Tab-separated table of C-alpha atoms and ligand atoms in Angstrom:
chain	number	residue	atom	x	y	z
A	1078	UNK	CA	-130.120	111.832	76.331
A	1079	UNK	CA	-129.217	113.727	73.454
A	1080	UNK	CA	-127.935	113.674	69.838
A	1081	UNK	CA	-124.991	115.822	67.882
A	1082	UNK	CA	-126.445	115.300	63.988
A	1083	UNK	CA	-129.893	114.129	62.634
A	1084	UNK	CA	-130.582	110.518	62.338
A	1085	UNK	CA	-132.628	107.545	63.652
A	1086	UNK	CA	-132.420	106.041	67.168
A	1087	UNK	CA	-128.673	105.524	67.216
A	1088	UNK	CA	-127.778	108.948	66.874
A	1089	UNK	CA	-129.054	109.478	70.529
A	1090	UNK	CA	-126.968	108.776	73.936
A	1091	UNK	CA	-126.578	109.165	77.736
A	1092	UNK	CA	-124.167	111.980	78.097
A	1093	UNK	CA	-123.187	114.884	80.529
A	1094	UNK	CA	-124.537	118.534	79.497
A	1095	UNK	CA	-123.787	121.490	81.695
A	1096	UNK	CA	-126.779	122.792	83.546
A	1097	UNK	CA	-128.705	125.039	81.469
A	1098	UNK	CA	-129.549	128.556	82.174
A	1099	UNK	CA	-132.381	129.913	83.801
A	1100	UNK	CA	-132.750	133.586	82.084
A	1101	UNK	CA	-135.798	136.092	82.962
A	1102	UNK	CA	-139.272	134.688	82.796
A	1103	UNK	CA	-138.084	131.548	82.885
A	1104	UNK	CA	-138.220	128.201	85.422
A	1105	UNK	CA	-135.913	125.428	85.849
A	1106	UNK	CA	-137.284	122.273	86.589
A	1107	UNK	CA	-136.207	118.993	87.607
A	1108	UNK	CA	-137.104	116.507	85.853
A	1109	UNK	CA	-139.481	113.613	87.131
A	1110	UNK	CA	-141.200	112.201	84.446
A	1111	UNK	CA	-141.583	113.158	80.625
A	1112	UNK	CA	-143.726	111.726	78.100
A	1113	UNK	CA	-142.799	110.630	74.458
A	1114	UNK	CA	-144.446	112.075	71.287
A	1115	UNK	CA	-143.901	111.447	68.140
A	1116	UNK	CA	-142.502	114.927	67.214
A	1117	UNK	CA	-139.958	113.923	69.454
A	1118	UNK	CA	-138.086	111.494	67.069
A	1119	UNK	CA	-139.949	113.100	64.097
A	1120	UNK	CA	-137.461	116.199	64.577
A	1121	UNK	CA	-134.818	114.162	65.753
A	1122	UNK	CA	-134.617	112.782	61.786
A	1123	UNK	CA	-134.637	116.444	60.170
A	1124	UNK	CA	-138.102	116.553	60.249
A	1125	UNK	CA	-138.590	119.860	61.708
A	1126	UNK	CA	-135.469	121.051	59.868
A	1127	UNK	CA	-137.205	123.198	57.153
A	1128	UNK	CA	-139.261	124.943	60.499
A	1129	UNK	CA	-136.523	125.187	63.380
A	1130	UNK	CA	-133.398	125.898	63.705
A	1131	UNK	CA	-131.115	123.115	65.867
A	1132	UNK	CA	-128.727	124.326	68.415
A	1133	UNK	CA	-126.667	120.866	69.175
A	1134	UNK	CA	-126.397	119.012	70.565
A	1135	UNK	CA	-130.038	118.383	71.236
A	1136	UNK	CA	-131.699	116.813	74.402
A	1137	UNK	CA	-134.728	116.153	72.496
A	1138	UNK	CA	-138.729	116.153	74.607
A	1139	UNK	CA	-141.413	118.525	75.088
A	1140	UNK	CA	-143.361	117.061	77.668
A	1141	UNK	CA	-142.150	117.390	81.295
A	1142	UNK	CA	-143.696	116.960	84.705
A	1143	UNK	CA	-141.503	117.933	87.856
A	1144	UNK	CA	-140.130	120.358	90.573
A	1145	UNK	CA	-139.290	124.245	90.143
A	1146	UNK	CA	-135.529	124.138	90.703
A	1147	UNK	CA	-134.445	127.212	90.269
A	1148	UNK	CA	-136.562	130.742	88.943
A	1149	UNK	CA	-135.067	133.518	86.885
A	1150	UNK	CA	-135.255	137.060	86.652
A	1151	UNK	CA	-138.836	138.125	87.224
A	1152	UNK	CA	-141.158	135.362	88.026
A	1153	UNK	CA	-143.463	135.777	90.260
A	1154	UNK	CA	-146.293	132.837	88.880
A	1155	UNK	CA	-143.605	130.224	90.923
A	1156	UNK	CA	-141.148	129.457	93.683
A	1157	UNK	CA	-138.229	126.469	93.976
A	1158	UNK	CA	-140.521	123.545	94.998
A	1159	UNK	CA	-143.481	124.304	93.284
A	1160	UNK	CA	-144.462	120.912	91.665
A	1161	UNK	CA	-145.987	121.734	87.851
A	1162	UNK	CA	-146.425	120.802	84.289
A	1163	UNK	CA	-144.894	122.066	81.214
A	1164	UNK	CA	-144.907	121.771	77.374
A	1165	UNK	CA	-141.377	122.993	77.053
A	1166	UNK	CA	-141.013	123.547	73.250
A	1167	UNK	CA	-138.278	126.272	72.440
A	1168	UNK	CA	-138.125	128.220	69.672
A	1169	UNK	CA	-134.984	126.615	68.567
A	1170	UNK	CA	-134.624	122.511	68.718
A	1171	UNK	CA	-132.623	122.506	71.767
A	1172	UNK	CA	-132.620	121.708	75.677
A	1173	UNK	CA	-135.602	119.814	75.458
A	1174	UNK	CA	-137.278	117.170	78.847
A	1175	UNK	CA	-135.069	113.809	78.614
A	1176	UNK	CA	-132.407	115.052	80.852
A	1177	UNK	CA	-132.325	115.840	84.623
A	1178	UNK	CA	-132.892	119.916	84.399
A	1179	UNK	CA	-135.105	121.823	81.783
A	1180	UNK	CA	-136.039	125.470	81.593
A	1181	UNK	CA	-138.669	126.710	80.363
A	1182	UNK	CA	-140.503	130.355	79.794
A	1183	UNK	CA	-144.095	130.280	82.038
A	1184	UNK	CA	-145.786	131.035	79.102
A	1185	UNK	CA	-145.409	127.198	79.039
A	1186	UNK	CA	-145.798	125.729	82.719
A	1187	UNK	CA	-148.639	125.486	84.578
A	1188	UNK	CA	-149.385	123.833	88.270
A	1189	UNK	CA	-149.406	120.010	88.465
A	1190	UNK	CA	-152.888	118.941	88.338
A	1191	UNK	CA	-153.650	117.444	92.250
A	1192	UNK	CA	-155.615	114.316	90.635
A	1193	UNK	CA	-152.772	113.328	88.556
A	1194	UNK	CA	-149.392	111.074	89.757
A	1195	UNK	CA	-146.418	111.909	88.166
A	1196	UNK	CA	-146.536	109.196	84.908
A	1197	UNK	CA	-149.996	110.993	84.235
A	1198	UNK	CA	-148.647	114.374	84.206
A	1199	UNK	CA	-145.627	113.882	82.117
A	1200	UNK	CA	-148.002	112.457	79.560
A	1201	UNK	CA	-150.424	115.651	79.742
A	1202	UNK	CA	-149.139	118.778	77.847
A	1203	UNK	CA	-148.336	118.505	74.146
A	1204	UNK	CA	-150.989	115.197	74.038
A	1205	UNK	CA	-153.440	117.465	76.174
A	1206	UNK	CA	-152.898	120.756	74.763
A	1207	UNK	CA	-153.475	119.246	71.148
A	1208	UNK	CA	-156.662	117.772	72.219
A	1209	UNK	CA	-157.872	120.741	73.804
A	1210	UNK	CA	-156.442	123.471	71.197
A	1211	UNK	CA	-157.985	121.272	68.186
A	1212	UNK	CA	-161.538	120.862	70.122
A	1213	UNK	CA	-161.598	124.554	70.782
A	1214	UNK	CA	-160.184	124.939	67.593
A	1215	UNK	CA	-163.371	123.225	66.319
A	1216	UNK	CA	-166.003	124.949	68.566
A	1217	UNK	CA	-166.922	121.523	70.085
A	1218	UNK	CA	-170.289	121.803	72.062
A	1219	UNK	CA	-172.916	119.348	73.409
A	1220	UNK	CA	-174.782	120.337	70.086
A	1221	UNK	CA	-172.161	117.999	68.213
A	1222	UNK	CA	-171.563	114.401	67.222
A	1223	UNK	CA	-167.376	114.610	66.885
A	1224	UNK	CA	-165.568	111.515	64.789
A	1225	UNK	CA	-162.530	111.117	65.942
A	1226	UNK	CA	-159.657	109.849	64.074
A	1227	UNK	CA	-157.403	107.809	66.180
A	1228	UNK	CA	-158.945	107.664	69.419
A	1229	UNK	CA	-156.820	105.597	71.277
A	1230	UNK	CA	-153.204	107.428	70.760
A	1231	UNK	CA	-151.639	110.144	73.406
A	1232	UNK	CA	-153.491	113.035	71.794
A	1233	UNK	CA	-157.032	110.572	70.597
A	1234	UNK	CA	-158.122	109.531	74.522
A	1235	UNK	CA	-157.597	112.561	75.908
A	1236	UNK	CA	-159.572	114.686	72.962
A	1237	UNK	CA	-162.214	111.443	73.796
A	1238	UNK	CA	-162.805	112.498	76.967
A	1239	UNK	CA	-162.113	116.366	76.632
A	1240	UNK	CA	-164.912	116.560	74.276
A	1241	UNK	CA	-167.252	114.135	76.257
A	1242	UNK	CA	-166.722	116.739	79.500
A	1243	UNK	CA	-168.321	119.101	76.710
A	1244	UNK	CA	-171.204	117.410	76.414
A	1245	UNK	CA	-170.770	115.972	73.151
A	1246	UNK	CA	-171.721	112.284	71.604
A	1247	UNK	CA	-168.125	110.932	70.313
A	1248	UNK	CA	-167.221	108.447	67.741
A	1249	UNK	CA	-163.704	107.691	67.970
A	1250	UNK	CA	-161.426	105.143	65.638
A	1251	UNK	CA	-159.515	102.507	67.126
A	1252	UNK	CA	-158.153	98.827	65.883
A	1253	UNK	CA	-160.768	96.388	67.477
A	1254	UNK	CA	-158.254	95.400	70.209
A	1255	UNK	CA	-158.559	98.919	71.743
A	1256	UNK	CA	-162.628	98.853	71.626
A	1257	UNK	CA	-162.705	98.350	74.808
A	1258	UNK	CA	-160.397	101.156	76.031
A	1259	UNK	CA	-162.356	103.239	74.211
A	1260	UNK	CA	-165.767	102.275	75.454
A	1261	UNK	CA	-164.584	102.597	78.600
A	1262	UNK	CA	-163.400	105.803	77.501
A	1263	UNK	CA	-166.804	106.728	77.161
A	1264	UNK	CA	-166.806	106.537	72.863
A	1265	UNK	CA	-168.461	104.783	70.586
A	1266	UNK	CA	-165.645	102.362	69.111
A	1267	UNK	CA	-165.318	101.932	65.316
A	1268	UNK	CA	-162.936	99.993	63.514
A	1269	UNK	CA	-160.349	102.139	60.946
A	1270	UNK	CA	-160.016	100.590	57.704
A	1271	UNK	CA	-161.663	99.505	54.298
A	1272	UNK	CA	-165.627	99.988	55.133
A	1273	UNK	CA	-164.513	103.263	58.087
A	1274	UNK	CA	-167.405	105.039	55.764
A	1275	UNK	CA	-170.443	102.920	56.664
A	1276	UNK	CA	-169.220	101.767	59.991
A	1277	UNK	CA	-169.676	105.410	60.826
A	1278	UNK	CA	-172.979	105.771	58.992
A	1279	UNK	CA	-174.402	103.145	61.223
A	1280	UNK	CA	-173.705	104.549	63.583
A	1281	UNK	CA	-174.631	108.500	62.986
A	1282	UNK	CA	-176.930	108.188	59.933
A	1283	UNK	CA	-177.134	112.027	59.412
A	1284	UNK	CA	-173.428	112.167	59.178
A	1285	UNK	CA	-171.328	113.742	61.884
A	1286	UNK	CA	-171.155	117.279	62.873
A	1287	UNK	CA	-167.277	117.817	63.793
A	1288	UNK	CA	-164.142	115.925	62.770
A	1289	UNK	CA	-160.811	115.696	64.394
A	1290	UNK	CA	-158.085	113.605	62.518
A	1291	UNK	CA	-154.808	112.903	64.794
A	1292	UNK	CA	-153.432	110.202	62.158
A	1293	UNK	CA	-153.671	111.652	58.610
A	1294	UNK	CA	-154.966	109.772	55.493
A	1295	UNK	CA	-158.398	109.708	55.961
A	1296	UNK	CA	-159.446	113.130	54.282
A	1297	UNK	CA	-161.694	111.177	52.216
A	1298	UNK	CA	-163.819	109.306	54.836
A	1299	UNK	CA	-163.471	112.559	57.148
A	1300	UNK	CA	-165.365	114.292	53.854
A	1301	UNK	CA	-167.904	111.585	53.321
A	1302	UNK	CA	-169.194	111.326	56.765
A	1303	UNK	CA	-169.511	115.373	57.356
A	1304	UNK	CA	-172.874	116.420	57.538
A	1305	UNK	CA	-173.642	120.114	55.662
A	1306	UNK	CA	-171.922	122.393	58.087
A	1307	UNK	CA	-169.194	120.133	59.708
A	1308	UNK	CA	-166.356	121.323	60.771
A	1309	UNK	CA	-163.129	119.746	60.446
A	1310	UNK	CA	-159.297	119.594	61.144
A	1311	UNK	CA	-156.300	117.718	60.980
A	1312	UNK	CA	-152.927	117.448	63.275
A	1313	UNK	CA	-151.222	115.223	61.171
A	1314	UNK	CA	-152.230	115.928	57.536
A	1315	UNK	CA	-151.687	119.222	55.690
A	1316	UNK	CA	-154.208	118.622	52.637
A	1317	UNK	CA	-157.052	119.065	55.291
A	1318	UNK	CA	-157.247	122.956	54.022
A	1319	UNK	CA	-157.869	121.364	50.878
A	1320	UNK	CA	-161.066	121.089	51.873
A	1321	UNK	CA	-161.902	123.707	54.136
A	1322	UNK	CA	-160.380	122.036	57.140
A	1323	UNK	CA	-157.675	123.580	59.468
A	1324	UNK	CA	-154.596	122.150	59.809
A	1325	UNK	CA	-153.830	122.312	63.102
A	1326	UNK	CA	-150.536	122.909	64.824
A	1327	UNK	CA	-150.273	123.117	68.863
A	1328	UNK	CA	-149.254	125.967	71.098
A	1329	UNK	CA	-147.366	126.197	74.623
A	1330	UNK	CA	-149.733	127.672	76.698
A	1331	UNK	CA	-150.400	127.618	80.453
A	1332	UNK	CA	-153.501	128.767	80.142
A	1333	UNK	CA	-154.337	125.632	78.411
A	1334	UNK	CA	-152.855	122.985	80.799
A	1335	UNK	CA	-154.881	124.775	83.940
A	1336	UNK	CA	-157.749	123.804	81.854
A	1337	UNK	CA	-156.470	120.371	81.701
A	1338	UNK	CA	-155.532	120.059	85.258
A	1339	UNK	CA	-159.145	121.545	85.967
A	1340	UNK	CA	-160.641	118.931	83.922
A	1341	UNK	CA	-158.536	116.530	85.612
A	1342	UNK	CA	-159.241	117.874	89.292
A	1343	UNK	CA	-163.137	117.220	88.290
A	1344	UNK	CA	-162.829	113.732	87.850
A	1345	UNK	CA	-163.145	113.879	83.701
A	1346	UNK	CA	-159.616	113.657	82.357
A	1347	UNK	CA	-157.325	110.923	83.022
A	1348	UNK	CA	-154.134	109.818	80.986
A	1349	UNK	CA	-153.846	106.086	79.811
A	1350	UNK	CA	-150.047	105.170	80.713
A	1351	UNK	CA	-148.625	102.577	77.875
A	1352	UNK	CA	-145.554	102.298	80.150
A	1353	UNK	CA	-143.362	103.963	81.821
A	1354	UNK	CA	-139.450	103.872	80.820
A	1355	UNK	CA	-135.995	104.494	82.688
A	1356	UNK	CA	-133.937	107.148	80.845
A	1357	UNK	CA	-131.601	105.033	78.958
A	1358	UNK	CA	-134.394	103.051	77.262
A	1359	UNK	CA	-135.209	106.156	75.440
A	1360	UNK	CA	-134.287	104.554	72.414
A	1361	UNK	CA	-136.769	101.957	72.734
A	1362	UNK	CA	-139.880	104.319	73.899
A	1363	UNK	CA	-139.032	105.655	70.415
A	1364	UNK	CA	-138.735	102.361	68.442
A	1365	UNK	CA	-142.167	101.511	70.092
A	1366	UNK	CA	-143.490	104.829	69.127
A	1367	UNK	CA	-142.219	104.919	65.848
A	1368	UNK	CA	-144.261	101.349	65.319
A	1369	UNK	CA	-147.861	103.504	65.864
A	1370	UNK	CA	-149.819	101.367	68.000
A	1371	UNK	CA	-149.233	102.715	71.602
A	1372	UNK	CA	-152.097	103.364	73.687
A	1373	UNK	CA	-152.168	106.433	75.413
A	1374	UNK	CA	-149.502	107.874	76.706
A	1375	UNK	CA	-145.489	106.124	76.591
A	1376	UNK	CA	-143.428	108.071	79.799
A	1377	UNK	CA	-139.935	108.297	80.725
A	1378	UNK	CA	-138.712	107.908	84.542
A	1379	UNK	CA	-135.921	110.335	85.126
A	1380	UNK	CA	-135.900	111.509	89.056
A	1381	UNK	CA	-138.009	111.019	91.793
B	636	NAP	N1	-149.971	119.161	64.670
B	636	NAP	C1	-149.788	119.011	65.968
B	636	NAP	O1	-149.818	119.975	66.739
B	636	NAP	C2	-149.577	117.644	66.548
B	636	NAP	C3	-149.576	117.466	67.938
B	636	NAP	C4	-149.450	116.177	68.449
B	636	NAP	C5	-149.310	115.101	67.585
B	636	NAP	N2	-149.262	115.322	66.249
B	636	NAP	C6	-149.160	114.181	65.309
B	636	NAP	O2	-150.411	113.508	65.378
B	636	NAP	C7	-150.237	112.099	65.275
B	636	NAP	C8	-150.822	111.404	66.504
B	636	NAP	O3	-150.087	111.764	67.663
B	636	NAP	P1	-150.222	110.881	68.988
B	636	NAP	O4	-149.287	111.440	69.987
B	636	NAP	O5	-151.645	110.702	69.358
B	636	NAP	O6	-149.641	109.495	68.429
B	636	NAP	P2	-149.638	108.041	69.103
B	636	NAP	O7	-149.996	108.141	70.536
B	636	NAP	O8	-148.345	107.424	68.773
B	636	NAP	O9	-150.809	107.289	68.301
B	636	NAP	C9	-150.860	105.905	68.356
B	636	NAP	C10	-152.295	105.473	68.130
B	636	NAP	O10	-152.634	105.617	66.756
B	636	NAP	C11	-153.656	104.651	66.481
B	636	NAP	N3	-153.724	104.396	65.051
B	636	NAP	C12	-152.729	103.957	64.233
B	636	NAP	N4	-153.186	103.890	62.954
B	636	NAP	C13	-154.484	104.293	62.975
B	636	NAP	C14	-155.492	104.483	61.981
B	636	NAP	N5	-155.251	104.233	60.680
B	636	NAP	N6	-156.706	104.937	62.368
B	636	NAP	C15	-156.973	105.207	63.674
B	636	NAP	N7	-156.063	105.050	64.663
B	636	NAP	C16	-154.829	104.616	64.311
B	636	NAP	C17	-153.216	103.448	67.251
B	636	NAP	O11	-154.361	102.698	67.592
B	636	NAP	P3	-154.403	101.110	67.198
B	636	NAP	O12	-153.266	100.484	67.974
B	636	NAP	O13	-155.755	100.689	67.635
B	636	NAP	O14	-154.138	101.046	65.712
B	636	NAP	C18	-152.534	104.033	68.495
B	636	NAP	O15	-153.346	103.988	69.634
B	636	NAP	C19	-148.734	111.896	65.069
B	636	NAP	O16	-148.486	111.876	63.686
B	636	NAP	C20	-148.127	113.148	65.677
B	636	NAP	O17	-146.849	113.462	65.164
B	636	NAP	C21	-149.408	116.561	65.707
């Protein structure tokens, strides 16, 4: 899938690319499964403009779970048929996971975790690596009570359960439908919305000692439930470093998604699949996305 100018879901369609190259340090994988984020049709409307350049046309997606097709110059981390992760962001908008052949430098791939099928994986990096970036970001311990904003999106459950393997007691935010999923989760479930403030307070009366917001608007109850030395951040709100808060932007990094894959070989990380998606429906994974409310992790099929 991919799209020759900026625009909303119409600008995007099934096409034939040429292969694209494998050059030193890199991989090529195919394709198996590759999960949606909302950066995906974020950029794909100019969003990213003012911090990317595009090379189009664009096969936008970031997330990718498949097969080592081909290696480059210089790469000795893999071999063809090594099954692995990656969160394939380029430095340019361009050649991205919604297509049949990706490549990617290893500073961005990783092994597949064992524990995890293939709709699982595709919906690990960029979700996982912003969970785990932002908690480390944030010095999470089992010394902390962590509110967490948005606890039931792609990036929200798996931050739920990344900072529960810590150790830590975790509040996350959730419409009441997802209470549930969250409880299962491990969290304690509070609703967002008018009265967030002393739903919280109920529930932590000294206040919280970390916050991690992964929806944006909510600088205000983030500040009001902080205790003294919180620490806070924000993925998807700038003002955060209004207030002493960092604003948080995630990083390829294989390190990072061994850590996952560890987590998830142990038994403590698991990725909630919305749904799973042929190719050509890519439009609608985005329409749903667009709409806010999917829970965990939206993937597209592409190869088996
Ligand atoms: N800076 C970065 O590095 C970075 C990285 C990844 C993502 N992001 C951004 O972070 C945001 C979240 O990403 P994501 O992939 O987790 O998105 P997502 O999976 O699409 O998030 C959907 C979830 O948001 C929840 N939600 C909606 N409104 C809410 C509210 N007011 N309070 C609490 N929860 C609410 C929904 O729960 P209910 O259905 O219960 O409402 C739903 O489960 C997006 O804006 C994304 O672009 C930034």
């Amino acid at each position: 899938m991919a799209y020759d100018r900026f625009g909303s879901d119409d600008v995007l369609s099934l096409r034939e690319l040429p292969d694209p190259k494998v050059g030193p340090g890199e991989v090529r994988i195919r394709v198996r499964r590759a999960g949606v984020n909302p950066v995906d049709w974020k950029a794909m409307s100019g969003g990213l403009d003012a911090l990317m350049d595009a090379v189009f046309p664009v096969v936008p997606g970031w997330d990718v779970a498949g097969v080592v097709e081909a290696v480059g110059i210089d790469v000795p981390e893999f071999s063809v048929g090594d099954e692995v992760v990656a969160y394939a962001r380029k430095d340019v908008l361009h050649g991205g996971t919604f297509g049949e052949l990706v490549t990617m430098n290893v500073r961005g791939v990783a092994p597949k975790p064992a524990a995890l099928g293939w709709e699982e994986a595709g919906g690990l990096p960029l979700a996982g690596l912003t969970a785990l970036q932002t908690l480390d970001r944030l010095a999470v311990t089992a010394a902390d009570t962590v509110l967490i904003h948005g606890g039931a999106g792609g990036v929200g459950a798996l931050a739920v359960q990344i900072a529960q393997a810590r150790g830590a007691r975790v509040i996350a935010t959730a419409s009441p439908a997802n209470h549930e999923f969250l409880a299962e989760l491990g969290a304690t479930p509070v609703a967002y919305g008018e009265g967030l403030v002393q739903r919280v307070r109920t529930v932590a009366p000294d206040g919280v000692d970390v916050v991690a917001d992964f929806v944006g608007g909510v600088r205000e109850v983030t500040m009001a439930v902080l205790a003294g030395h919180g620490r806070h951040a924000s993925i998807a709100d700038a003002s955060v470093l209004e207030t002493g808060g960092s604003w948080f932007w995630v990083r390829p990094s294989a390190a990072g998604l061994v850590e996952l894959g560890r987590l998830a070989d142990a038994g403590d990380l698991r990725v909630p699949i919305a749904d799973i998606l042929p190719l050509d429906q890519l439009p609608d994974a985005f329409t749903r996305s667009r709409q806010g409310h999917v829970r965990g992790k939206l993937v597209i099929a592409i190869s088996e």
